[in-house]
mmCIF file of C-alpha atoms in Angstrom:
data_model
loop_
_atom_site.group_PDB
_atom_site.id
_atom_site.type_symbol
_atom_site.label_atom_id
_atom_site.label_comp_id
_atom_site.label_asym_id
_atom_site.label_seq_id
_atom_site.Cartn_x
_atom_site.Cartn_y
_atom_site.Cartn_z
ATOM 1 C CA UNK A 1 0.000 0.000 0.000
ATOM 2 C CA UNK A 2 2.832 2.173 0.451
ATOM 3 C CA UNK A 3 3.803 1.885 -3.319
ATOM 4 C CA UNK A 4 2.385 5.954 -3.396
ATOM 5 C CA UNK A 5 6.142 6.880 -2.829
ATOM 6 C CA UNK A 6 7.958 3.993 -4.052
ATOM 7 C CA UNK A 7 10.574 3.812 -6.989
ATOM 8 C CA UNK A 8 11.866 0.845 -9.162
ATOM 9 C CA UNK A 9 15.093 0.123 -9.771
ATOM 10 C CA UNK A 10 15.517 -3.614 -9.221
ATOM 11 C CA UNK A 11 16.713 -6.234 -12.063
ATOM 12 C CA UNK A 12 14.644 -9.319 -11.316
ATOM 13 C CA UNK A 13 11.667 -10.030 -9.107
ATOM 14 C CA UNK A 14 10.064 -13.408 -8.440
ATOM 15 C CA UNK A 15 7.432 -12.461 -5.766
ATOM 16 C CA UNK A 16 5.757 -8.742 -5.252
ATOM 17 C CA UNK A 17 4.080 -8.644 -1.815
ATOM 18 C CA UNK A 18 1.151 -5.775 -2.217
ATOM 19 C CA UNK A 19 -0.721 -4.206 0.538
ATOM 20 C CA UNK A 20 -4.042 -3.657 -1.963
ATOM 21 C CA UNK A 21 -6.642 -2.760 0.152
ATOM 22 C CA UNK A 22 -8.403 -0.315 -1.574
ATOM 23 C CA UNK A 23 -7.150 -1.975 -5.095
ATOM 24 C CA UNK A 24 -10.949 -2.650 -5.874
ATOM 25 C CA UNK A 25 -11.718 -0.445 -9.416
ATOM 26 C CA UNK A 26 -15.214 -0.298 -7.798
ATOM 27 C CA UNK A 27 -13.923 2.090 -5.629
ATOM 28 C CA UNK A 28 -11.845 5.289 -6.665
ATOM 29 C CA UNK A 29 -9.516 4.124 -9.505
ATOM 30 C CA UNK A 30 -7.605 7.320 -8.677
ATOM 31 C CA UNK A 31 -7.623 9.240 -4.977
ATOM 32 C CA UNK A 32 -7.036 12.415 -4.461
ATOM 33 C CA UNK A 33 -2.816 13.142 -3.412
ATOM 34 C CA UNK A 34 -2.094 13.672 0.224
ATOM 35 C CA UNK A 35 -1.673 17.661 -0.536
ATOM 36 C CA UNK A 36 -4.947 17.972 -2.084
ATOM 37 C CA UNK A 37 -6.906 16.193 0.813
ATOM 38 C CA UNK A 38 -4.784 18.677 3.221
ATOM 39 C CA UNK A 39 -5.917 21.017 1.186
ATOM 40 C CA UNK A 40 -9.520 19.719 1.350
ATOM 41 C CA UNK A 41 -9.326 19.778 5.602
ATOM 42 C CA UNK A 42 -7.972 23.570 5.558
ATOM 43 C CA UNK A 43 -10.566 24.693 3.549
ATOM 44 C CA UNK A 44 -13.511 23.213 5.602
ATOM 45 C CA UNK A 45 -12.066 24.028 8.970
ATOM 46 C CA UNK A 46 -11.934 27.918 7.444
ATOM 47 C CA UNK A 47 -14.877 27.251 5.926
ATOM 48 C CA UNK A 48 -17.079 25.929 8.946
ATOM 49 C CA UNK A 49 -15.368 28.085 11.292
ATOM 50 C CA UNK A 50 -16.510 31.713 9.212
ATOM 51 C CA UNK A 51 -20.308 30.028 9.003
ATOM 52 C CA UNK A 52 -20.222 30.032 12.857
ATOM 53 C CA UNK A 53 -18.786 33.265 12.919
ATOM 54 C CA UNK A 54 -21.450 34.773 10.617
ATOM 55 C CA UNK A 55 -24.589 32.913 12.220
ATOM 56 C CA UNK A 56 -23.206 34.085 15.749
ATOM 57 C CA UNK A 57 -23.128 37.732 14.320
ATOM 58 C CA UNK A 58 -26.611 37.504 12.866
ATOM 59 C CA UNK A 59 -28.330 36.103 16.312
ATOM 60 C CA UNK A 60 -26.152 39.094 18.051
ATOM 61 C CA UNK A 61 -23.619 37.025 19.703
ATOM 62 C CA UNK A 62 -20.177 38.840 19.838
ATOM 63 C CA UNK A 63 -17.620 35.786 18.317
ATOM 64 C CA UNK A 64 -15.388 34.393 21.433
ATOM 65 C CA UNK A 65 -18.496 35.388 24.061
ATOM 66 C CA UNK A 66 -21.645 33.513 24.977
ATOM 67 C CA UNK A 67 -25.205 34.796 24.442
ATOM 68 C CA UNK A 68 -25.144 36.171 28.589
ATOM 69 C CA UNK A 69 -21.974 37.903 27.974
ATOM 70 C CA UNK A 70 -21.590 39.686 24.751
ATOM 71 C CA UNK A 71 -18.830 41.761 25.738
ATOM 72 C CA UNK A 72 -15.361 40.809 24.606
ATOM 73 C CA UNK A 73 -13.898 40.901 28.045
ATOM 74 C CA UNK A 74 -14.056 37.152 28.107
ATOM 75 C CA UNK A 75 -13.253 35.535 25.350
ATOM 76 C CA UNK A 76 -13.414 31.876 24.719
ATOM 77 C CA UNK A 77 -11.337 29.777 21.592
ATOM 78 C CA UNK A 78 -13.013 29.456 18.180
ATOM 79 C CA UNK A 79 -15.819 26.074 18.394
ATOM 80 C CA UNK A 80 -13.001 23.566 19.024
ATOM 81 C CA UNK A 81 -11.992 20.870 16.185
ATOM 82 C CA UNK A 82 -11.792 17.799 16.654
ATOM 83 C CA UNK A 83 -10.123 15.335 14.022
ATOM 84 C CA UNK A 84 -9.050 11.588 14.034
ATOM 85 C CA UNK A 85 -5.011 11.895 12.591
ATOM 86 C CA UNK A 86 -4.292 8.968 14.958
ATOM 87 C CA UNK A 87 -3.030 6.606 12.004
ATOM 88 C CA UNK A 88 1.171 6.379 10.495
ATOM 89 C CA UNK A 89 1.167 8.567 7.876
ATOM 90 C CA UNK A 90 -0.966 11.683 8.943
ATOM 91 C CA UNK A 91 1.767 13.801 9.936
ATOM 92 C CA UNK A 92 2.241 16.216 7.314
ATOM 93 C CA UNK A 93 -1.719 17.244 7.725
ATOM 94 C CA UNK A 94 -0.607 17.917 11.612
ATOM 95 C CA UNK A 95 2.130 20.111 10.450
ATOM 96 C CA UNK A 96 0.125 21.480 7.531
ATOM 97 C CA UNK A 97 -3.034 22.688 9.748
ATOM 98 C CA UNK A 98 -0.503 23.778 12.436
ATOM 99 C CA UNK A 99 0.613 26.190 9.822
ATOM 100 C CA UNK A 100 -2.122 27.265 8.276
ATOM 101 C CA UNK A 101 -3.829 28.572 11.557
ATOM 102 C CA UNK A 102 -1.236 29.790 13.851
ATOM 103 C CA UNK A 103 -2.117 27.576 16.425
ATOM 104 C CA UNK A 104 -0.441 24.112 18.121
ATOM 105 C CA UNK A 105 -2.149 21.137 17.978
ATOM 106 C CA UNK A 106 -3.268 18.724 21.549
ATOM 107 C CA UNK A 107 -2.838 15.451 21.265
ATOM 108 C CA UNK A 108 -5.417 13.785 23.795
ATOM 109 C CA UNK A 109 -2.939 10.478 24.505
ATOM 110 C CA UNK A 110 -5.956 9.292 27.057
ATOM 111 C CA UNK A 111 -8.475 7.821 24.198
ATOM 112 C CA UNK A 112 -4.686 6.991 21.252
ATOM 113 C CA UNK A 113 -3.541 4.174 21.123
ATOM 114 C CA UNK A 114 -0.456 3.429 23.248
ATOM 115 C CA UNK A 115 1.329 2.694 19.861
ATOM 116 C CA UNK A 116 0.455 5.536 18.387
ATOM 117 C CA UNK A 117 1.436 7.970 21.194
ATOM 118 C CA UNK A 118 4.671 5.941 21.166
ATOM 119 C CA UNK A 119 4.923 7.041 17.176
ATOM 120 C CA UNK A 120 4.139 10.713 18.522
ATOM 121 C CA UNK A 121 6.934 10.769 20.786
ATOM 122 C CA UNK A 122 9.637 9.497 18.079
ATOM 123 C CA UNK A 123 8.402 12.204 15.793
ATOM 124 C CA UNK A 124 10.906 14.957 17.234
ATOM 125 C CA UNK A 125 9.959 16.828 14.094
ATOM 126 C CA UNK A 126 6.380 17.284 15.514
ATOM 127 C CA UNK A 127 7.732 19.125 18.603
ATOM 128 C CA UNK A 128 6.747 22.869 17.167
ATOM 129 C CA UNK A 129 3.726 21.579 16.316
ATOM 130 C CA UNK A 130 1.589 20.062 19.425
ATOM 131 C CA UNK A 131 0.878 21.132 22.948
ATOM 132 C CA UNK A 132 0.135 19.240 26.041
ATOM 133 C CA UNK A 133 -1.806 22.678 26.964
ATOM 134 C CA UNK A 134 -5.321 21.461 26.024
ATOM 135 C CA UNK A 135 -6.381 25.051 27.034
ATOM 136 C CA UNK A 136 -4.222 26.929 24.771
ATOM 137 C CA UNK A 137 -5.718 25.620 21.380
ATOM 138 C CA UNK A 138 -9.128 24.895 19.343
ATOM 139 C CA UNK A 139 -7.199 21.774 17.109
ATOM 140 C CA UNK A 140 -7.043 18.587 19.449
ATOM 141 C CA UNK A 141 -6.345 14.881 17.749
ATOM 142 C CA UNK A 142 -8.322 12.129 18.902
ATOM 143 C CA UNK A 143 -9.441 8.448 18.026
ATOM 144 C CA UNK A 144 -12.633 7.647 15.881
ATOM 145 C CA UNK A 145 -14.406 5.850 18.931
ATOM 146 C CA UNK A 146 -13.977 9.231 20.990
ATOM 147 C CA UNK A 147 -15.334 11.387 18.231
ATOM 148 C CA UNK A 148 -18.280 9.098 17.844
ATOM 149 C CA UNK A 149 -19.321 9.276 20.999
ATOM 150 C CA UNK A 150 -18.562 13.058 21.419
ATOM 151 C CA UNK A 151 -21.231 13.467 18.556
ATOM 152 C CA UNK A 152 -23.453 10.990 20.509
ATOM 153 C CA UNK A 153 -23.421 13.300 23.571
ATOM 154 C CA UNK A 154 -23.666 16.368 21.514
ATOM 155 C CA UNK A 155 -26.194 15.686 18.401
ATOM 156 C CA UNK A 156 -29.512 16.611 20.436
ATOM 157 C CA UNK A 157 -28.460 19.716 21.652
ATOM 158 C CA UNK A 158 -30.246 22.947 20.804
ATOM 159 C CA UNK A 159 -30.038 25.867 18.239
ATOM 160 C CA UNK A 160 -28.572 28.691 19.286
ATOM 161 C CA UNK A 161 -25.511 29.343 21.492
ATOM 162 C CA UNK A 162 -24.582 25.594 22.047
ATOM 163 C CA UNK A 163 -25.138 25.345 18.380
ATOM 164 C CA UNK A 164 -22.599 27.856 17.698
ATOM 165 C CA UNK A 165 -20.071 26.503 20.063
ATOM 166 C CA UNK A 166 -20.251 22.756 19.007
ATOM 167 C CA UNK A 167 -17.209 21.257 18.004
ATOM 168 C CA UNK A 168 -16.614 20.238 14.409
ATOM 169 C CA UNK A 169 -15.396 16.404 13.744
ATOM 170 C CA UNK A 170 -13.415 15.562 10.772
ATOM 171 C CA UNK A 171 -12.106 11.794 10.495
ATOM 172 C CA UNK A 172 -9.265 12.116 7.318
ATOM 173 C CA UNK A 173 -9.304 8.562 6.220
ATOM 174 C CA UNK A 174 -9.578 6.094 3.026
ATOM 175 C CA UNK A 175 -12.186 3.906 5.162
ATOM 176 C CA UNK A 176 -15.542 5.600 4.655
ATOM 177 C CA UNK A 177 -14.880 4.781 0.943
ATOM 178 C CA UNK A 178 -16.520 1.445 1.923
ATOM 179 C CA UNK A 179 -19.320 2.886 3.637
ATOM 180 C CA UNK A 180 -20.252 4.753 0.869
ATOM 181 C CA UNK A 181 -20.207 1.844 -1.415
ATOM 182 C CA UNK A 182 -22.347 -0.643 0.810
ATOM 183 C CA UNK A 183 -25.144 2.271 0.963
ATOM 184 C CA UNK A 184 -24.631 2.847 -3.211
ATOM 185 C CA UNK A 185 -24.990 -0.727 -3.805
ATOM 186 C CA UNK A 186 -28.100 -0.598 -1.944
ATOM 187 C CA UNK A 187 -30.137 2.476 -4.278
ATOM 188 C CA UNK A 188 -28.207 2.109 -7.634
ATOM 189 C CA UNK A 189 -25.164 -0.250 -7.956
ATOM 190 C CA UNK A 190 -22.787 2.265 -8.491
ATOM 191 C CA UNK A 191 -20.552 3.467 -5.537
ATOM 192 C CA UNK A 192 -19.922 7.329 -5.863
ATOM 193 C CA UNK A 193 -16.574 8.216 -6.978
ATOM 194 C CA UNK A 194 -16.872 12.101 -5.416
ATOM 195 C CA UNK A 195 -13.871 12.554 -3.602
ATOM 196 C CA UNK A 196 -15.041 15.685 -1.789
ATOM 197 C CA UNK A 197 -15.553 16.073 1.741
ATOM 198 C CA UNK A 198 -18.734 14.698 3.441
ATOM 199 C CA UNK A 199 -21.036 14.958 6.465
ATOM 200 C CA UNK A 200 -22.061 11.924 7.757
ATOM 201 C CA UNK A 201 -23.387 11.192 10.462
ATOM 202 C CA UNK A 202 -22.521 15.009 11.977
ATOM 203 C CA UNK A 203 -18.692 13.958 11.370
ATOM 204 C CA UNK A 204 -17.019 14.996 8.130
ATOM 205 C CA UNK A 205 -15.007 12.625 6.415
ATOM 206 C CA UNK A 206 -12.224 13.683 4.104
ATOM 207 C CA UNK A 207 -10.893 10.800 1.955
ATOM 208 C CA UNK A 208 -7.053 10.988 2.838
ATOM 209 C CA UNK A 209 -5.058 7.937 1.927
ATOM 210 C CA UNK A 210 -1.942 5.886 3.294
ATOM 211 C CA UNK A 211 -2.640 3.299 0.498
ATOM 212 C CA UNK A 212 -3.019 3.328 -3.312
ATOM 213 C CA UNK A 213 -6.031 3.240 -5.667
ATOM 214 C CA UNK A 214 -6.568 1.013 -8.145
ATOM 215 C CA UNK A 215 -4.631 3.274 -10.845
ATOM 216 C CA UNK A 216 -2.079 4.078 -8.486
ATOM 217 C CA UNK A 217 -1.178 0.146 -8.220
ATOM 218 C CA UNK A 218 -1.642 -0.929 -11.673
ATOM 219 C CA UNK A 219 1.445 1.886 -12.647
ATOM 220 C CA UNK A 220 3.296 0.937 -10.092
ATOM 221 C CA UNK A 221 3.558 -2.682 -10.935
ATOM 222 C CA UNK A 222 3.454 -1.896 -15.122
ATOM 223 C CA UNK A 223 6.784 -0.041 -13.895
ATOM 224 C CA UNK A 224 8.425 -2.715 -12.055
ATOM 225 C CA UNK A 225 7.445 -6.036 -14.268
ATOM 226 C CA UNK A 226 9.671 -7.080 -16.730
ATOM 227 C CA UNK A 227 8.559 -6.129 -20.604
ATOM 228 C CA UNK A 228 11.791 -7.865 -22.208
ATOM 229 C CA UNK A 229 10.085 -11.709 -22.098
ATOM 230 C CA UNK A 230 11.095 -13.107 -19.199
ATOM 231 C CA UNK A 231 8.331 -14.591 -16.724
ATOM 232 C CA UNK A 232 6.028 -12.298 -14.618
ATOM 233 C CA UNK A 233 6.736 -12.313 -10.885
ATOM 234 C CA UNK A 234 4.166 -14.220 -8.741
ATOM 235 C CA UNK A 235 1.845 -11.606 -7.282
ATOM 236 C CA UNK A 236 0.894 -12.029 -3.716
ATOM 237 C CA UNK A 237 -2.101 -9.354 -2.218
ATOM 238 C CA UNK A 238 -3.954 -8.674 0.661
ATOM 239 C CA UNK A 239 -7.056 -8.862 -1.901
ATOM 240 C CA UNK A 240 -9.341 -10.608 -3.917
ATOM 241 C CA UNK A 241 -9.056 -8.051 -6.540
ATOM 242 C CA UNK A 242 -6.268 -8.177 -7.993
ATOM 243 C CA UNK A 243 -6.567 -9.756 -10.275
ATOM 244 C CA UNK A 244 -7.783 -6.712 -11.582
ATOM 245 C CA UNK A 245 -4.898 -5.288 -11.477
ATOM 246 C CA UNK A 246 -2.924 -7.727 -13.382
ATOM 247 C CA UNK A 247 -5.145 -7.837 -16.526
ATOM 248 C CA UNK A 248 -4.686 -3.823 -16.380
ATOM 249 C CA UNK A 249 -0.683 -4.798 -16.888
ATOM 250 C CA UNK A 250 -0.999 -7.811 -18.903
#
């Protein structure tokens, strides 16, 4: 799966081990590159952050303040985000929001995954970039179960000014692919192949992938199988699929 930023070079192969998880042409043949989905996450956090801002102006509520205190003399942080960057591979979208905003990022190590907050702590790169101040910042990581069952506790509350204040959940991920196709399959047969961000559920999901798509894979291995005659390597996948992928090489 990691093929994304992988080169050739070898002479002769007898066995190709492939992580091809999402190698299934039923689902995107071609996803989106890691800087456009970062791209994709920036935007909507601006993007959801200035539609609070405007509805709170409209109902007369001062931005940072609460409808009993209008004044600015006690300012909160911007409706918090929450977002699910708790799998190898989603660093450059920590560094990339932590840019874009101005603001450090809180890693809440209580609901990670011991391995992952292990990964965290290696990552001596990330230093400039997170905070163990969860009161200092509106950008906190978390896991998928936790921001499940923060929208759980939060999804019946009212209009207004808990409306305004209510976090926003993003899960970057290439797993809700599969979602989408079991509920296509269902209506029409044909799994949507729109790779922009969606609300589901009151979480958005932004389709951000650690593996390849089915085009991705099918160049790679056209690039690393021999073309001069000699036998093709025995191809050994993580998938039912692909065999897909090698009629797409010959």
């Amino acid at each position: 799966g990691g093929s994304r930023h992988c080169s050739s070079g070898v002479d002769v192969l007898s066995r190709i081990y492939l992580d091809a998880t999402f190698c299934d042409p039923n689902f995107f043949v071609q996803f989106p590159t890691r800087r456009q989905s970062i791209q994709q996450v920036i935007e909507l956090i601006d993007r959801e952050r200035k539609r609070v801002r405007t509805k709170a102006q409209a109902a007369g509520i001062v931005p940072g303040t609460t409808a009993s205190s209008s004044s600015s003399s006690s300012p909160s942080l911007p409706p918090p985000v929450y977002i699910t960057l708790d799998m190898l591979g989603t660093e450059a979208m920590i560094i990339a929001i932590s840019r874009a905003f101005q603001v450090k990022i809180y890693v809440d190590r209580r609901n990670l995954r011991i391995n992952r907050c292990r990964e965290l702590d290696a990552m001596h790169f990330l230093e400039p970039y997170l905070t163990t101040d969860k009161s200092s910042t509106w950008v906190r990581i978390v896991s998928f179960d936790t921001l499940k069952a923060m929208y759980e506790l939060l999804k019946d509350a009212d209009d207004g000014d808990d409306e305004l204040h209510r976090p926003i959940f993003i899960r970057a991920t290439t797993m809700w692919i599969r979602q989408l196709y079991q509920k296509s399959v269902g209506v029409s047969m044909v799994p949507s192949h729109d790779a922009t961000p969606r609300l589901l559920n009151g979480i958005w999901h932004v389709l951000f992938s650690i593996h390849c798509s089915f085009g991705e894979m099918s160049q790679f291995i056209s690039e690393i199988v021999p073309d001069d005659g000699r036998p093709m390597p025995q191809i050994t996948a993580l998938c039912s699929d692909i065999a897909s992928v090698q009629k797409q090489t010959g």
